[in-house]
Short mmCIF file of C-alpha atoms in Angstrom, two decimals:
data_model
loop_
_atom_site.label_atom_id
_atom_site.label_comp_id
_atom_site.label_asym_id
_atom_site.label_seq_id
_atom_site.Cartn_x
_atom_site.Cartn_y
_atom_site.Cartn_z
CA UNK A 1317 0.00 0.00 0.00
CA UNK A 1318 1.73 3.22 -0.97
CA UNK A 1319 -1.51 5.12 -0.72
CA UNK A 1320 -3.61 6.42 2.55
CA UNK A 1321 -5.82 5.83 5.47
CA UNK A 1322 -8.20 7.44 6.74
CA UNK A 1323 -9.28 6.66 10.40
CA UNK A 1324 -13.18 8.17 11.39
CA UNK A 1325 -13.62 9.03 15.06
CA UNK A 1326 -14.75 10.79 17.55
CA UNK A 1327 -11.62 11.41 19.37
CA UNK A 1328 -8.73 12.52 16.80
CA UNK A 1329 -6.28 13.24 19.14
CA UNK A 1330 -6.26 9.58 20.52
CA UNK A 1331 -4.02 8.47 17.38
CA UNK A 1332 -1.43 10.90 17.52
CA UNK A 1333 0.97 7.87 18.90
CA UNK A 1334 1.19 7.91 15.10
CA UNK A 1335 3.16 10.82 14.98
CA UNK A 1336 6.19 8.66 16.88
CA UNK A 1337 8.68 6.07 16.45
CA UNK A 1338 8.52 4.02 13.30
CA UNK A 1339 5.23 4.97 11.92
CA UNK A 1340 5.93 8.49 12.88
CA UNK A 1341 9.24 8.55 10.59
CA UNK A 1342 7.36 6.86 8.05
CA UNK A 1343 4.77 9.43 7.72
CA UNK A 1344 7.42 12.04 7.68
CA UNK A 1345 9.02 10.75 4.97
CA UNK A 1346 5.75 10.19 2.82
CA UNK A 1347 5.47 6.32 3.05
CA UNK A 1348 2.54 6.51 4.99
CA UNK A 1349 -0.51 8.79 4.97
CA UNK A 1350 -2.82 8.19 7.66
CA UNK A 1351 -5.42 10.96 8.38
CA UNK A 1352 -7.95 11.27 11.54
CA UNK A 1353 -11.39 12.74 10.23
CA UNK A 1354 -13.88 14.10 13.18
CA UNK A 1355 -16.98 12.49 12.78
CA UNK A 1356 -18.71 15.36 14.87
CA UNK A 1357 -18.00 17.93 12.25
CA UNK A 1358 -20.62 16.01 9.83
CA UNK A 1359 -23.44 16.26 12.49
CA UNK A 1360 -26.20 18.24 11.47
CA UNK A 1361 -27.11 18.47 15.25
CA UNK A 1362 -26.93 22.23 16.40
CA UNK A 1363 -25.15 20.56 19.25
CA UNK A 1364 -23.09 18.67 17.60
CA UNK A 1365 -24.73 15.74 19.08
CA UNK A 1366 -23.71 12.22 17.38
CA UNK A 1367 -25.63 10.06 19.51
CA UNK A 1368 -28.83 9.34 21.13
CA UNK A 1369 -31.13 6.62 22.96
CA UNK A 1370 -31.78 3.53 21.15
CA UNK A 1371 -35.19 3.07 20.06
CA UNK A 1372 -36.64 0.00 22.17
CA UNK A 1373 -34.84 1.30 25.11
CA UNK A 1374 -32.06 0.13 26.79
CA UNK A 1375 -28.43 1.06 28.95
CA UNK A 1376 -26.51 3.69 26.85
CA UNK A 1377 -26.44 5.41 23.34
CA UNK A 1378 -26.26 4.26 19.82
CA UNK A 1379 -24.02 6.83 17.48
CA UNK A 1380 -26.19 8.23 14.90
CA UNK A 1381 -26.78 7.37 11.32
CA UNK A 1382 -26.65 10.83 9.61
CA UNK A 1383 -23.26 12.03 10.58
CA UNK A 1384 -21.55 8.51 9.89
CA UNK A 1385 -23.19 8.05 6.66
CA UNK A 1386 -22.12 11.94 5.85
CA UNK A 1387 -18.49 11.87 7.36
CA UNK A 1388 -18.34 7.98 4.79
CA UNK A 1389 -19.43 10.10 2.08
CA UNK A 1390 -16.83 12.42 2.47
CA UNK A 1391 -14.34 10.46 3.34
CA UNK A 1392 -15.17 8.26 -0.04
CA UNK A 1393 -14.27 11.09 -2.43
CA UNK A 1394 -10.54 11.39 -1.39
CA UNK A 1395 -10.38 7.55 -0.64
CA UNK A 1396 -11.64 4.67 -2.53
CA UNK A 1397 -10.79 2.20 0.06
CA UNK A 1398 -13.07 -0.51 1.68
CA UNK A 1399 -14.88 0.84 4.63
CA UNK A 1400 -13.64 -1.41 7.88
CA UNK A 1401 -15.87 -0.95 10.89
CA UNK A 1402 -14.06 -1.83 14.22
CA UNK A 1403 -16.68 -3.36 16.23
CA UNK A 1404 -17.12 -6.95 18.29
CA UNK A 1405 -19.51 -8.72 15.79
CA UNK A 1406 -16.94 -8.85 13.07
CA UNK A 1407 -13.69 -11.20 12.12
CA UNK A 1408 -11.09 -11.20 14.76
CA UNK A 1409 -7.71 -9.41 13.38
CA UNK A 1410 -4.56 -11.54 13.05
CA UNK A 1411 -1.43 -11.60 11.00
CA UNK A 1412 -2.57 -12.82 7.48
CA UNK A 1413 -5.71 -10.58 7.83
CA UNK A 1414 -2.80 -7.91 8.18
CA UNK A 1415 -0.79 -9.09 5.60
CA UNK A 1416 -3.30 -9.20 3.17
CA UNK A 1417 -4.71 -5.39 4.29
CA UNK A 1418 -1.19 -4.19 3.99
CA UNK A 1419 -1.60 -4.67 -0.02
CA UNK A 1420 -4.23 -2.52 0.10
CA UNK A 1421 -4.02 1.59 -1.45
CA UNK A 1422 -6.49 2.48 0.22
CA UNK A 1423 -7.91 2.22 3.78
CA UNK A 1424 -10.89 3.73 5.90
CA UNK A 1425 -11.29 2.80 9.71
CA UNK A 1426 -14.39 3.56 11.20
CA UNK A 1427 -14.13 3.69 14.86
CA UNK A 1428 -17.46 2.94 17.09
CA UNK A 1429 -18.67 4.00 20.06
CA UNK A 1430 -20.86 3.94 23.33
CA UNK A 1431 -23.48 1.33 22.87
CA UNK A 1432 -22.65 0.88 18.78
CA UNK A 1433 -23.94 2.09 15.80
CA UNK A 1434 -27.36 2.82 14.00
CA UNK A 1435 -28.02 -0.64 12.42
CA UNK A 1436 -28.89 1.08 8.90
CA UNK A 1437 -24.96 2.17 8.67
CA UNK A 1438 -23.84 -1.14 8.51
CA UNK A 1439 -24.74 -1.21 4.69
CA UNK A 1440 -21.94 1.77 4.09
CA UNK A 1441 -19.79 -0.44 5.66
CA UNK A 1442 -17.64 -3.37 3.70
CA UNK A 1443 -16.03 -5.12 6.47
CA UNK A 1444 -16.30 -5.44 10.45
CA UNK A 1445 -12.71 -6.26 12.32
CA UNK A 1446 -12.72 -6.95 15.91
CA UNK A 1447 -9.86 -6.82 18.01
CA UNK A 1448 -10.79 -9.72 20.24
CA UNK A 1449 -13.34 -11.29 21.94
CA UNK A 1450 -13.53 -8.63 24.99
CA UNK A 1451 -14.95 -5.34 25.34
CA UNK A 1452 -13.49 -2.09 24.89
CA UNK A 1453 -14.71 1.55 25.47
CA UNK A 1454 -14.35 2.22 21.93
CA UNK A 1455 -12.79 1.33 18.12
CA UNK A 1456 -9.80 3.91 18.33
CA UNK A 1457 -8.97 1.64 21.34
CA UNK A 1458 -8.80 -1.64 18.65
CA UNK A 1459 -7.78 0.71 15.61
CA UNK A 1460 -4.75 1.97 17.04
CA UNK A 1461 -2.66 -1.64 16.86
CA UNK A 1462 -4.82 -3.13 13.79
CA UNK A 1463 -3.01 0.34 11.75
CA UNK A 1464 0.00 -0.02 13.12
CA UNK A 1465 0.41 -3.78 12.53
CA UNK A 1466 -0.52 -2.75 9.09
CA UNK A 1467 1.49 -0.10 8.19
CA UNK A 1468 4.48 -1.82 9.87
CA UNK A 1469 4.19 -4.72 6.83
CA UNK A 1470 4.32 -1.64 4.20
CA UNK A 1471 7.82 -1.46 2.06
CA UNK A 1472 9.93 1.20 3.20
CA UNK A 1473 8.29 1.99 6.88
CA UNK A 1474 10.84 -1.00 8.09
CA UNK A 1475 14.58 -0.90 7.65
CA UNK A 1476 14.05 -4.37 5.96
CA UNK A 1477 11.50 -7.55 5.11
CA UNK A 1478 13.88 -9.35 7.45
CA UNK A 1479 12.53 -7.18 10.83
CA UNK A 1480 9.04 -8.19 10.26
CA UNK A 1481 9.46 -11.67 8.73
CA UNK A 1482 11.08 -13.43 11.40
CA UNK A 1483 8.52 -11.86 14.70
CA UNK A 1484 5.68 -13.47 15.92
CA UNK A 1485 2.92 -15.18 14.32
CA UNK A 1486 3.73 -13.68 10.83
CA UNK A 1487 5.00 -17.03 9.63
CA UNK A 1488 2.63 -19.41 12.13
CA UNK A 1489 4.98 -19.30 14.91
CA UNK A 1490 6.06 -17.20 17.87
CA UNK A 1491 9.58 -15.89 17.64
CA UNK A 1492 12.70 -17.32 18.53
CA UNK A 1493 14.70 -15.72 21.77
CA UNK A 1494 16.95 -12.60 20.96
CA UNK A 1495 19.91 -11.26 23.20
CA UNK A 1496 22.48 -8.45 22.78
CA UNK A 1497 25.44 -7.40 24.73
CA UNK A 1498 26.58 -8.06 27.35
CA UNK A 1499 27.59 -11.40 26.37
CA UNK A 1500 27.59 -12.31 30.43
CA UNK A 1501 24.68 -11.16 32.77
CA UNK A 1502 25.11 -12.30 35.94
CA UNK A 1503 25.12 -16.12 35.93
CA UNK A 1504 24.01 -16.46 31.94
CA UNK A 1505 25.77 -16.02 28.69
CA UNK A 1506 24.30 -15.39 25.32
CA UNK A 1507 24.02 -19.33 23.48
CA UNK A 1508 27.21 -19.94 22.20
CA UNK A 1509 25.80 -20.88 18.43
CA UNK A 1510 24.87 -16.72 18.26
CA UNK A 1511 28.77 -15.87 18.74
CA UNK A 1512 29.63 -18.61 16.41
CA UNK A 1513 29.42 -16.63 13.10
CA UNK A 1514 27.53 -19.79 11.37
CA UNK A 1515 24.67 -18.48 9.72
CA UNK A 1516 23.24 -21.94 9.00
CA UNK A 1517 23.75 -22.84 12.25
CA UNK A 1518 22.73 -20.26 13.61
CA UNK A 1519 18.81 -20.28 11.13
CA UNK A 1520 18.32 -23.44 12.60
CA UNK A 1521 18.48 -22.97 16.13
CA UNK A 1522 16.69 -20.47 15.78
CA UNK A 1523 13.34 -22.08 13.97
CA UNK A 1524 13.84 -25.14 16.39
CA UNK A 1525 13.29 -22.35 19.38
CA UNK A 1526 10.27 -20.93 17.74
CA UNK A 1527 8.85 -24.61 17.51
CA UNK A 1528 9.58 -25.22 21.16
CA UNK A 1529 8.27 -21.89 22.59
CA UNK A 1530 5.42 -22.17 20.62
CA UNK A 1531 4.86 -25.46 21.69
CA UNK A 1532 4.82 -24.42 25.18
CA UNK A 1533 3.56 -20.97 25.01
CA UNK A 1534 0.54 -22.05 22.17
CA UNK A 1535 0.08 -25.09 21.45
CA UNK A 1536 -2.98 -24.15 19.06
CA UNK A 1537 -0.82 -21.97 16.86
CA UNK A 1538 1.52 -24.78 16.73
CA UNK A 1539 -1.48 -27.35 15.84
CA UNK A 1540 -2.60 -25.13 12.65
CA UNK A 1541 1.15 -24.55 11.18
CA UNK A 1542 2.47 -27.25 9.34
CA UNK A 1543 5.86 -28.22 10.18
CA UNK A 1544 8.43 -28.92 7.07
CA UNK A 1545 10.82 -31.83 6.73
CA UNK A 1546 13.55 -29.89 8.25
CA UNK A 1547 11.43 -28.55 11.00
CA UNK A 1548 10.33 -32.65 12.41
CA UNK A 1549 14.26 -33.36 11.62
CA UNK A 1550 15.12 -30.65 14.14
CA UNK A 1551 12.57 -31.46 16.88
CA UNK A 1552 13.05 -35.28 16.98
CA UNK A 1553 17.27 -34.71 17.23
CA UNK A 1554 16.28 -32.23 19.93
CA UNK A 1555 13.78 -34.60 21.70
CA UNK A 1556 16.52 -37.14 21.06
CA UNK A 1557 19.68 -35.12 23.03
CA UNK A 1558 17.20 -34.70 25.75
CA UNK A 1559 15.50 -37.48 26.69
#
């Protein structure tokens, strides 16, 4: 994706932790162009209301139709992107979703709020991410780390392909231990196959620690990743040194 994203809210100033660290430098240097668009200035309410009691009744408020629909629509003639709703009812986000979103030109969050949203917005609405299955006082709250794992995956906002290939989860499997100096702390030393200068070596230890920690750590990730040749090779000579 090397074009923008638009993020619809209530409370702009919640995402500028975008204007630091890597996604901050990013933006600076025109890789990424996210944008925060007030939902409250497309209100028609003389109050700038954006919410109100849900018909039926019920605890809490239900954002409005009219000043979603109207902040979409103006939102739509800058960006083409799907619309992505962040709300509990939809897909939960994880690493391929983000992979595949990071291909993506074009981008619109809509962030939710109080009790939800007026049902009849839903059909302005192309997709529905949740974060999890909790609950959270609002969509910037789940939007925040849904754009940042995104943009993180776009060329150019990383040094290289390298920093995000080998973390967690992005190829089915939690990532392997990392140390830097000192090479002594106290009673433990960095593993001597990291000083060794054998890059071969040195892959392989590391994808047999992945397997093990996420064996221990989750075992369901490890039950939906299929392991290669090379990856059973490595387990059974481990389970074999250490029986």
């Amino acid at each position: 994706m090397d074009g923008r994203i638009d993020i619809l809210t209530l409370f702009p100033e919640m995402f500028d932790v975008f204007n630091y660290s890597i996604i901050g430098r990013a933006r600076e240097k025109g890789i990424l162009n996210i944008n925060t668009v007030n939902i409250r200035e497309y209100t028609k309410d003389k109050h700038k209301k954006v919410d109100d009691y849900p018909y039926g009744g019920g605890a809490g408020m239900v954002m409005s139709v009219q000043p979603i629909v109207d902040c979409i629509r103006a939102v739509k003639k800058l960006n083409k992107g799907r619309i992505i709703f962040l709300g509990p009812k939809g897909k939960t986000f994880n690493q391929k979703m983000a992979k595949e979103l990071s291909k993506e030109r074009e981008l619109v969050f809509l962030c939710g709020h109080y009790e939800g949203i007026d049902e009849r917005a839903y059909k302005y609405i192309d997709m529905e991410v949740s974060l999890g299955d909790f609950v959270l006082t609002g969509g910037e709250s789940a939007c925040i780390p849904i754009v940042d794992s995104i943009c993180r995956m776009i060329p150019g906002v990383l040094k290289s392909e390298q920093s995000y290939e080998d973390e967690s989860f992005y190829n089915g499997l939690l990532e392997y231990p990392q140390y830097t100096r000192p090479e002594y702390f106290e009673s433990e030393r960095v593993p001597e196959v990291l000083l060794s200068g054998h890059h071969e070596n040195i892959r392989k230890w590391r994808r047999l620690q992945s397997i093990l920690i996420t064996m221990e750590k989750r075992p369901d990730i490890l039950k939906k990743t299929k392991l290669s040749k090379e990856d059973m090779k490595l387990l059974n000579n481990y389970i074999e040194n250490n029986i």
